[in-house]
mmCIF file of C-alpha atoms in Angstrom:
data_model
loop_
_atom_site.group_PDB
_atom_site.id
_atom_site.type_symbol
_atom_site.label_atom_id
_atom_site.label_comp_id
_atom_site.label_asym_id
_atom_site.label_seq_id
_atom_site.Cartn_x
_atom_site.Cartn_y
_atom_site.Cartn_z
ATOM 1 C CA UNK A 1 16.212 -19.969 -9.522
ATOM 2 C CA UNK A 2 17.224 -16.412 -8.632
ATOM 3 C CA UNK A 3 14.667 -14.047 -7.170
ATOM 4 C CA UNK A 4 13.308 -11.566 -9.653
ATOM 5 C CA UNK A 5 11.396 -8.422 -8.843
ATOM 6 C CA UNK A 6 7.887 -7.957 -10.120
ATOM 7 C CA UNK A 7 7.871 -4.811 -12.241
ATOM 8 C CA UNK A 8 6.640 -1.873 -10.216
ATOM 9 C CA UNK A 9 4.558 0.938 -11.593
ATOM 10 C CA UNK A 10 5.109 3.710 -9.127
ATOM 11 C CA UNK A 11 5.096 7.435 -9.372
ATOM 12 C CA UNK A 12 7.943 9.099 -7.470
ATOM 13 C CA UNK A 13 5.534 11.109 -5.315
ATOM 14 C CA UNK A 14 3.094 8.269 -4.555
ATOM 15 C CA UNK A 15 4.044 7.971 -0.877
ATOM 16 C CA UNK A 16 2.088 10.108 1.541
ATOM 17 C CA UNK A 17 4.346 12.817 2.876
ATOM 18 C CA UNK A 18 2.075 15.375 4.370
ATOM 19 C CA UNK A 19 1.894 17.100 7.736
ATOM 20 C CA UNK A 20 -0.666 15.980 10.321
ATOM 21 C CA UNK A 21 -4.220 16.905 9.344
ATOM 22 C CA UNK A 22 -4.471 19.154 12.390
ATOM 23 C CA UNK A 23 -1.309 21.141 11.619
ATOM 24 C CA UNK A 24 -2.402 23.236 8.623
ATOM 25 C CA UNK A 25 -4.387 22.970 5.404
ATOM 26 C CA UNK A 26 -2.755 20.865 2.683
ATOM 27 C CA UNK A 27 -1.161 22.382 -0.360
ATOM 28 C CA UNK A 28 -2.562 21.215 -3.697
ATOM 29 C CA UNK A 29 0.369 18.805 -4.115
ATOM 30 C CA UNK A 30 -0.036 17.345 -0.611
ATOM 31 C CA UNK A 31 -3.757 16.882 -1.219
ATOM 32 C CA UNK A 32 -3.039 15.016 -4.479
ATOM 33 C CA UNK A 33 -0.575 12.665 -2.753
ATOM 34 C CA UNK A 34 -2.907 11.922 0.128
ATOM 35 C CA UNK A 35 -5.916 11.505 -2.150
ATOM 36 C CA UNK A 36 -4.090 8.773 -4.139
ATOM 37 C CA UNK A 37 -3.435 6.873 -0.925
ATOM 38 C CA UNK A 38 -6.975 7.291 0.412
ATOM 39 C CA UNK A 39 -8.486 6.413 -2.971
ATOM 40 C CA UNK A 40 -6.499 3.177 -3.081
ATOM 41 C CA UNK A 41 -7.593 2.320 0.460
ATOM 42 C CA UNK A 42 -11.189 3.446 -0.154
ATOM 43 C CA UNK A 43 -12.171 0.080 -1.595
ATOM 44 C CA UNK A 44 -13.097 -2.522 1.079
ATOM 45 C CA UNK A 45 -11.272 -5.349 -0.717
ATOM 46 C CA UNK A 46 -8.114 -3.243 -1.058
ATOM 47 C CA UNK A 47 -8.290 -2.224 2.568
ATOM 48 C CA UNK A 48 -8.635 -5.884 3.604
ATOM 49 C CA UNK A 49 -5.658 -6.849 1.443
ATOM 50 C CA UNK A 50 -3.573 -3.958 2.765
ATOM 51 C CA UNK A 51 -4.301 -4.847 6.391
ATOM 52 C CA UNK A 52 -3.691 -8.539 5.672
ATOM 53 C CA UNK A 53 -0.214 -7.705 4.425
ATOM 54 C CA UNK A 54 0.499 -5.138 7.146
ATOM 55 C CA UNK A 55 -0.529 -7.492 9.949
ATOM 56 C CA UNK A 56 1.009 -10.672 8.531
ATOM 57 C CA UNK A 57 3.788 -12.307 10.521
ATOM 58 C CA UNK A 58 7.181 -11.042 9.406
ATOM 59 C CA UNK A 59 5.725 -7.990 7.719
ATOM 60 C CA UNK A 60 5.202 -9.642 4.358
ATOM 61 C CA UNK A 61 2.643 -12.006 2.900
ATOM 62 C CA UNK A 62 2.506 -14.386 -0.003
ATOM 63 C CA UNK A 63 -0.417 -13.763 -2.314
ATOM 64 C CA UNK A 64 -1.467 -17.354 -1.536
ATOM 65 C CA UNK A 65 -1.954 -16.351 2.133
ATOM 66 C CA UNK A 66 -4.080 -13.241 1.577
ATOM 67 C CA UNK A 67 -6.262 -13.989 -1.444
ATOM 68 C CA UNK A 68 -9.304 -15.234 0.504
ATOM 69 C CA UNK A 69 -11.214 -11.948 0.490
ATOM 70 C CA UNK A 70 -14.362 -13.059 -1.316
ATOM 71 C CA UNK A 71 -13.368 -12.144 -4.882
ATOM 72 C CA UNK A 72 -11.737 -14.052 -7.743
ATOM 73 C CA UNK A 73 -7.956 -14.343 -8.081
ATOM 74 C CA UNK A 74 -7.835 -11.963 -11.070
ATOM 75 C CA UNK A 75 -9.713 -9.378 -8.993
ATOM 76 C CA UNK A 76 -7.267 -9.839 -6.106
ATOM 77 C CA UNK A 77 -4.398 -9.275 -8.541
ATOM 78 C CA UNK A 78 -6.073 -6.116 -9.845
ATOM 79 C CA UNK A 79 -6.488 -4.706 -6.331
ATOM 80 C CA UNK A 80 -2.916 -5.570 -5.342
ATOM 81 C CA UNK A 81 -1.717 -3.803 -8.499
ATOM 82 C CA UNK A 82 -3.675 -0.681 -7.511
ATOM 83 C CA UNK A 83 -2.098 -0.755 -4.032
ATOM 84 C CA UNK A 84 1.369 -1.048 -5.622
ATOM 85 C CA UNK A 85 0.647 1.813 -8.021
ATOM 86 C CA UNK A 86 -0.410 3.982 -5.081
ATOM 87 C CA UNK A 87 2.974 3.262 -3.464
ATOM 88 C CA UNK A 88 1.423 1.418 -0.522
ATOM 89 C CA UNK A 89 2.876 -2.037 -1.255
ATOM 90 C CA UNK A 90 5.993 -3.473 -2.826
ATOM 91 C CA UNK A 91 6.202 -6.959 -4.266
ATOM 92 C CA UNK A 92 8.819 -9.570 -5.018
ATOM 93 C CA UNK A 93 8.481 -12.766 -7.018
ATOM 94 C CA UNK A 94 10.004 -15.861 -5.428
ATOM 95 C CA UNK A 95 9.630 -18.825 -7.708
ATOM 96 C CA UNK A 96 5.957 -19.048 -8.620
ATOM 97 C CA UNK A 97 4.703 -16.919 -5.708
ATOM 98 C CA UNK A 98 4.587 -13.165 -5.238
ATOM 99 C CA UNK A 99 5.230 -11.733 -1.790
ATOM 100 C CA UNK A 100 3.903 -8.329 -0.738
ATOM 101 C CA UNK A 101 5.247 -5.942 1.876
ATOM 102 C CA UNK A 102 3.930 -2.628 3.147
ATOM 103 C CA UNK A 103 6.479 0.115 2.692
ATOM 104 C CA UNK A 104 7.667 0.999 6.238
ATOM 105 C CA UNK A 105 7.814 4.663 5.262
ATOM 106 C CA UNK A 106 4.141 4.477 4.250
ATOM 107 C CA UNK A 107 3.022 3.284 7.676
ATOM 108 C CA UNK A 108 5.110 5.962 9.365
ATOM 109 C CA UNK A 109 3.752 8.670 7.069
ATOM 110 C CA UNK A 110 0.162 7.477 7.553
ATOM 111 C CA UNK A 111 0.672 7.617 11.297
ATOM 112 C CA UNK A 112 2.008 11.175 11.095
ATOM 113 C CA UNK A 113 -0.808 12.254 8.801
ATOM 114 C CA UNK A 114 -3.540 10.906 11.069
ATOM 115 C CA UNK A 115 -1.885 11.807 14.376
ATOM 116 C CA UNK A 116 -4.194 13.719 16.681
ATOM 117 C CA UNK A 117 -2.818 16.606 18.694
ATOM 118 C CA UNK A 118 -1.999 15.938 22.335
ATOM 119 C CA UNK A 119 -4.780 17.004 24.733
ATOM 120 C CA UNK A 120 -4.188 20.347 26.393
#
């Protein structure tokens, strides 16, 4: 059976793309982009799922490997959908399983955003 992509609901500006917090105040647009990311990660279950995917061997995780977060499977699916909508995860269906991957550009952008200035 050929691999088919799970439909993705993703706004074109969902990825964080802002300067480091210590560089200058955000514009309204930059604040909106960052707020979507932080809102998605502001839920403890979503944060656990995000870190489970990000830290999984090979950089991707099957939903069957990350769903033990103390909530029902439909709730896990809801939270994974919210992470996809925020542009933090991508997904791919392989047979009956869905595999999730953190967008590499998201991790890089998050690192830039949260980077502290070098000590003087």
